[in-house]
Coordinates of C-alpha atoms in Angstrom, one line a residue:
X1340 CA 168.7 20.7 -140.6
X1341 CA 168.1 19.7 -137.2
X1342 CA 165.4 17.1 -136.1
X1343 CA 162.2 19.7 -135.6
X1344 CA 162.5 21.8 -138.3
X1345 CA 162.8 18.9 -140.5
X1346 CA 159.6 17.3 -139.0
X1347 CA 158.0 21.1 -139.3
X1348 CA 158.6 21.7 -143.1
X1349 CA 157.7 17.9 -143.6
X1350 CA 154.4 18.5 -142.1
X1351 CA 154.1 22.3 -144.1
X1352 CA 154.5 20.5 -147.9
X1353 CA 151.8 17.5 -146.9
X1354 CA 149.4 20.4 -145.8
X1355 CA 149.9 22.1 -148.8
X1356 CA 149.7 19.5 -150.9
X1357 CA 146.1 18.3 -148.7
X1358 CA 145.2 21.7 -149.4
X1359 CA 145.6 21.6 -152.7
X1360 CA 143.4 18.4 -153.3
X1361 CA 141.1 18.9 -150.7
X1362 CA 140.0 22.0 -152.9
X1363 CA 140.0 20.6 -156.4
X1364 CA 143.8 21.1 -156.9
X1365 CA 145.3 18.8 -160.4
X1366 CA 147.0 16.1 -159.2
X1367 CA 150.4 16.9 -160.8
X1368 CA 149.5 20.4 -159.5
X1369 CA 149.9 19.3 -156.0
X1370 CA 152.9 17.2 -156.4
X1371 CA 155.2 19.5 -158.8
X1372 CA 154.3 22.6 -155.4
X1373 CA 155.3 19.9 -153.1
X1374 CA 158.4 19.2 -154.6
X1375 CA 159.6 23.5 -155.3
X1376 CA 158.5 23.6 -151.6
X1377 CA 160.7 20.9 -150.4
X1378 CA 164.2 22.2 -152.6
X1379 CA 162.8 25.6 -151.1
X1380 CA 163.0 24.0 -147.5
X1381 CA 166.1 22.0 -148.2
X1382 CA 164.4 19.0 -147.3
X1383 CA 166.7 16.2 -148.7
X1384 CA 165.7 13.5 -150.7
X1385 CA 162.3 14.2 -151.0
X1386 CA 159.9 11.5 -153.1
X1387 CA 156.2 11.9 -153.7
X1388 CA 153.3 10.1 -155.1
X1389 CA 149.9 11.9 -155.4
X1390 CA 146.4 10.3 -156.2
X1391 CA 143.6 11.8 -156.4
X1392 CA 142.7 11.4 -152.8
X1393 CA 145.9 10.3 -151.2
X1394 CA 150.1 11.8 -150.6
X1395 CA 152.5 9.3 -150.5
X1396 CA 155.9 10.9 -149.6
X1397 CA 159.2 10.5 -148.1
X1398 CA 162.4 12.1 -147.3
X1399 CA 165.7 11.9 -145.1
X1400 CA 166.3 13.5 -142.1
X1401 CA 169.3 15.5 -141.0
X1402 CA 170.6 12.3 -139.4
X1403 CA 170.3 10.3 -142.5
X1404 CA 167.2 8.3 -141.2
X1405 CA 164.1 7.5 -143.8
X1406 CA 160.9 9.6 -142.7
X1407 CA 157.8 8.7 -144.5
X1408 CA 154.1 10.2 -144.6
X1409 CA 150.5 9.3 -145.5
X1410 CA 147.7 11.4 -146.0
X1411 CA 144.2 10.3 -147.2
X1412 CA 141.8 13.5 -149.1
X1413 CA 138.5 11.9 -148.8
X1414 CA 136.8 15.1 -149.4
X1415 CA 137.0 16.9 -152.9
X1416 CA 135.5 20.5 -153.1
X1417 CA 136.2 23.2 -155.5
X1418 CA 137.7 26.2 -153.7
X1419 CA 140.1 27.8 -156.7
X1420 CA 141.2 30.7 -154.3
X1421 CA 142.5 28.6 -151.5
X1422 CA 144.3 26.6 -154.4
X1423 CA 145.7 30.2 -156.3
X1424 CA 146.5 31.2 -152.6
X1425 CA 148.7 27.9 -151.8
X1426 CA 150.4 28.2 -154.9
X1427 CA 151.6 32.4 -154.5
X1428 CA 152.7 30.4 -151.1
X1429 CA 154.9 28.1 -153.1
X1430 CA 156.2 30.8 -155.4
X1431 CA 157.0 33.3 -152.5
X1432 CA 159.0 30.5 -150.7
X1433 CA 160.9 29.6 -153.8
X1434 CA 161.8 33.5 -154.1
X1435 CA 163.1 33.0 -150.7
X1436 CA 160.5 35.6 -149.4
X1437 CA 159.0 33.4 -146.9
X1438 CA 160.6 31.6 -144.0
X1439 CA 159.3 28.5 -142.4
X1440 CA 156.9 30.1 -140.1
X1441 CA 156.0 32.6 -142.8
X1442 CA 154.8 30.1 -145.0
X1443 CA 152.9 28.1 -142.3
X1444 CA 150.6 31.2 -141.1
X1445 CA 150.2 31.9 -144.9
X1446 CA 149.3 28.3 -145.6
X1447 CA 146.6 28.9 -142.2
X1448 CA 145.3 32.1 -143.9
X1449 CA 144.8 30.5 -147.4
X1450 CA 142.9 27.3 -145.6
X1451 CA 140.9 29.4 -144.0
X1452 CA 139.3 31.4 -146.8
X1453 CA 135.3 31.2 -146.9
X1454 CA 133.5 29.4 -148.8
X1455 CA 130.5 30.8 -150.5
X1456 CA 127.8 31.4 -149.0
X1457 CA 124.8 29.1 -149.3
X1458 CA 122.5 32.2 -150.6
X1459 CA 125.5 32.6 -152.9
X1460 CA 125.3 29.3 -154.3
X1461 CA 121.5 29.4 -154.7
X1462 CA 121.7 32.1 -156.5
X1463 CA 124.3 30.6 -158.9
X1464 CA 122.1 27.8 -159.1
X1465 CA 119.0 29.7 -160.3
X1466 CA 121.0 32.0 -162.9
X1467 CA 123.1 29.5 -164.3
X1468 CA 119.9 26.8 -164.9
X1469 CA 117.7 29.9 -166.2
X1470 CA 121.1 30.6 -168.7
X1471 CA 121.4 27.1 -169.8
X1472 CA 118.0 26.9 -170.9
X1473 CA 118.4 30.1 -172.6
X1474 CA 121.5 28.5 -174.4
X1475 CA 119.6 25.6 -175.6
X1476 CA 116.8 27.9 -177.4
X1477 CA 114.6 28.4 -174.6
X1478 CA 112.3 31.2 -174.2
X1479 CA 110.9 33.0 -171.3
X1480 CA 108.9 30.3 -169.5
X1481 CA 111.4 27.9 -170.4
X1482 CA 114.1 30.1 -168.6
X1483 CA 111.9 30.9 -165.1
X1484 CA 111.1 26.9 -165.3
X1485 CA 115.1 26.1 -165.6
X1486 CA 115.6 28.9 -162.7
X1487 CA 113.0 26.9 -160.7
X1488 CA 115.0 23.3 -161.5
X1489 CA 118.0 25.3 -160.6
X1490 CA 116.5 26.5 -157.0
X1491 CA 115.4 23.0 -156.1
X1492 CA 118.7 21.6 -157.0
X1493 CA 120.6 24.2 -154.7
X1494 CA 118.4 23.3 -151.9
X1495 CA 118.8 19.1 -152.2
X1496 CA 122.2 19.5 -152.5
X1497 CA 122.8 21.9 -149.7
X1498 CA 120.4 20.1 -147.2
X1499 CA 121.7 17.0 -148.1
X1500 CA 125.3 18.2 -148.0
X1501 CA 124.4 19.2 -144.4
X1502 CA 123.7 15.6 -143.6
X1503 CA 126.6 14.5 -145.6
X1504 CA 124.3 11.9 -148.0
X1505 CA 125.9 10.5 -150.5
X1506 CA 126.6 12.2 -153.5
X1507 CA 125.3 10.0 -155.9
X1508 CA 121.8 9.7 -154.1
X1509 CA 121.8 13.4 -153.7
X1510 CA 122.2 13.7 -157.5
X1511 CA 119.3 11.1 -158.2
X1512 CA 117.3 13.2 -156.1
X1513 CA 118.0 16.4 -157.3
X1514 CA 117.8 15.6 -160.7
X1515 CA 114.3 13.3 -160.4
X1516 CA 112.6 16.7 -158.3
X1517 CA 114.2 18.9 -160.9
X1518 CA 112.5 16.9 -163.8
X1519 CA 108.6 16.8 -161.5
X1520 CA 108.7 20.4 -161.3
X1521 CA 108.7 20.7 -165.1
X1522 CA 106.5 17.8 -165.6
X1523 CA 104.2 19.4 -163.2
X1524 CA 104.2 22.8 -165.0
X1525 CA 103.8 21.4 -168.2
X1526 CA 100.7 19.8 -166.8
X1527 CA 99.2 23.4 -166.8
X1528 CA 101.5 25.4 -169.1
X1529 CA 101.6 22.7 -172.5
X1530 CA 103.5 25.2 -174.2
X1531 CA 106.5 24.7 -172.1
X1532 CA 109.5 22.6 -173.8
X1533 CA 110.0 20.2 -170.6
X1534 CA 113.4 19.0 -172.4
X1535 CA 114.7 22.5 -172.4
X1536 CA 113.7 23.4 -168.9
X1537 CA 114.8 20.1 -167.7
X1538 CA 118.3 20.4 -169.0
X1539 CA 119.1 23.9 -168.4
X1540 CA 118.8 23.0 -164.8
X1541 CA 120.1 19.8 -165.2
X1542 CA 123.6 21.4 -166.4
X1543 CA 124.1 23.2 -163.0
X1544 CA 124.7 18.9 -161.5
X1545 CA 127.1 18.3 -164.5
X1546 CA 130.5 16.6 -163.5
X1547 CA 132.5 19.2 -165.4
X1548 CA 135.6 19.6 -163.0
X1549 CA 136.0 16.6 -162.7
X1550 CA 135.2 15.4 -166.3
X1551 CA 138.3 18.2 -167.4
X1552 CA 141.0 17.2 -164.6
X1553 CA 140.2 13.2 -165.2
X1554 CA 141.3 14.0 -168.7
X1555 CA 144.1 16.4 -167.8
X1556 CA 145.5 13.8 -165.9
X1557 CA 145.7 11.6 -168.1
X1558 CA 147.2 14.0 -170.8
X1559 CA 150.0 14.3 -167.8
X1560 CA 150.7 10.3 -167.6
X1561 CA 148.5 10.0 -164.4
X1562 CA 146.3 7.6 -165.3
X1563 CA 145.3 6.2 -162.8
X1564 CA 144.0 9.6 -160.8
X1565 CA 142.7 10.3 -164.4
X1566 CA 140.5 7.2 -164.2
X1567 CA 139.7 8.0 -160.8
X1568 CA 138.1 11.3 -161.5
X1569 CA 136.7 9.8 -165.0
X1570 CA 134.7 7.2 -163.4
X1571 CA 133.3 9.8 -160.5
X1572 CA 132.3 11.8 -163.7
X1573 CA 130.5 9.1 -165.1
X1574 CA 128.9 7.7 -161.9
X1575 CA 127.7 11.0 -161.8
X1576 CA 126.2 11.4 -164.9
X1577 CA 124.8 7.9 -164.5
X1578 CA 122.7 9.1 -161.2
X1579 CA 121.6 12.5 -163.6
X1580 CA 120.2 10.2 -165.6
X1581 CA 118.5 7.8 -163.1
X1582 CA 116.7 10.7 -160.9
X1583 CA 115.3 12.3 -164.5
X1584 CA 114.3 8.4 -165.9
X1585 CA 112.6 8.1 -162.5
X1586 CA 110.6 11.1 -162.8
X1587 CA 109.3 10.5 -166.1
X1588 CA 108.7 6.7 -165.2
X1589 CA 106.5 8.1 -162.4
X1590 CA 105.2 11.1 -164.2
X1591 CA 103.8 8.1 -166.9
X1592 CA 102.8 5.5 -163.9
X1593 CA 100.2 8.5 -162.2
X1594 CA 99.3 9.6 -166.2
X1595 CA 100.7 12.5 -166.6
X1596 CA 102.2 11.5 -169.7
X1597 CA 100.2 11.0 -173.0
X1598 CA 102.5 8.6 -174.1

C-alpha cells in the first residue's frame, strides 16, 4: 500500500470511529468497526484504544514506519441513524462492496444526516413528560402539568444549548423552572399531585443513555469509559435533584408552602 492511500484509510477508520462516539456510539462499538475496517483496508498492524471521548490508534505503513493518531470527542450526542449508517458502512466494506472512496463519501453522507428538528424535540418533550406522569398514576391535570414541565424543559435546554452552557447548570435550571410551574399551579389548582407532575417531566432530563452504556461498558471490561459515563449519569442526576430542591427551598422561603 503506497504512502497516500495508507494515510487515506488511516484518516477513514478515525472518522468513523469519531463518528461513532460523537453520536452516542458504545465504546467497544466503535473500536471492534475500526478494527473490521482496517483488515477491510489492509491496513497492517493496526492497534486501538477507545475512551469514551478519545481514539488512540496506530499502525505501520507500507514502508514499515510506525504512524500514530489522536483524536479527542468532546461532544457526546445521540444520533442512532448516523451510528446504524456508519456501521452498514463497515459491513459493506467488509463485503468488499465499497472501495476506499466509496466508503469515504458514504461515511460524508451518514455524518451529514439531520438532526431533529427543534419543534421535533419540543414536541417529544411535551408527550413524553405528559406520558410519564400518566405512568406514575397521574390523571388529566397531572398530565397537561407534566406536558407543561416537559415544554419548559425543551426550551432551557435548547436555548441554552444554543449558547453552549454547561450541561449541568442547564439541568439545574431546567429542573428548578420545571418544579415552579407546578408549584405555581398547585397554588391555584390544590388538587394537583405536584410529585407526579414534577416527575413525569422530570423523566424527559434523566441520564438514561448514558446510565445503560456506563454499565454496558463495564459488562465489556471497559471500565474505565464505564466509569466515565457512570459518573456523567450521576452528576446529572445530582443537578436534577439540586434545580427541584431549589425550587421547593424557594417555593417555602416566599410561603408558598404550608410546611
Amino acid at each position: 500500500m503506497d504512502s497516500e492511500r495508507f494515510e487515506e484509510s488511516l484518516d477513514l477508520i478515525l472518522d468513523a470511529g469519531q463518528a461513532l462516539l460523537e453520536n452516542g456510539g458504545e465504546v467497544f462499538r466503535a473500536q471492534q468497526t475500526m478494527e473490521i475496517m482496517a483488515r477491510s483496508l489492509a491496513v497492517q498492524n493496526f492497534h486501538v484504544y477507545v475512551l469514551t471521548n478519545g481514539i488512540f490508534a496506530s499502525a505501520r505503513a507500507g514502508d514499515g514506519a510506525g504512524v500514530s493518531r489522536i483524536r479527542h470527542v468532546p461532544l457526546v450526542s445521540i444520533h442512532l441513524g448516523r451510528v446504524e449508517a456508519v456501521n452498514e458502512l463497515s459491513r459493506e466494506l467488509a463485503g468488499g462492496q465499497l472501495d476506499l472512496d466509496g466508503a469515504r463519501r458514504k461515511l460524508e453522507d451518514a455524518r451529514a444526516l439531520p438532526q431533529t428538528s427543534p419543534r421535533a424535540d419540543r414536541l417529544a418533550c411535551v408527550v413524553g413528560s405528559a406520558g410519564f406522569a400518566f405512568l406514575f398514576g397521574g390523571g388529566m391535570l397531572e398530565m397537561a402539568v407534566a406536558a407543561l414541565g416537559g415544554l419548559v424543559e425543551s426550551l432551557i435546554c435548547q436555548q441554552f444549548g444554543k449558547r453552549r452552557i454547561n450541561r449541568i447548570f442547564t439541568d439545574i435550571v431546567a429542573a428548578c423552572l420545571n418544579t415552579l410551574c407546578a408549584l405555581v399551579v398547585s397554588g391555584f389548582l390544590p388538587v394537583l399531585d405536584v410529585n407526579t407532575a414534577t416527575i413525569g417531566a422530570l423523566m424527559v432530563l434523566t441520564p438514561g443513555v448514558a446510565l445503560t452504556m456506563g454499565i454496558r461498558d463495564i459488562i465489556n471490561a471497559d471500565y474505565l469509559s464505564g466509569a466515565i459515563r457512570l459518573l456523567d449519569a450521576v452528576l446529572i442526576a445530582g443537578s436534577i435533584a439540586c434545580g427541584v430542591v431549589l425550587a421547593w427551598l424557594a417555593a417555602r422561603g416566599l410561603g408558598a408552602l404550608p410546611w
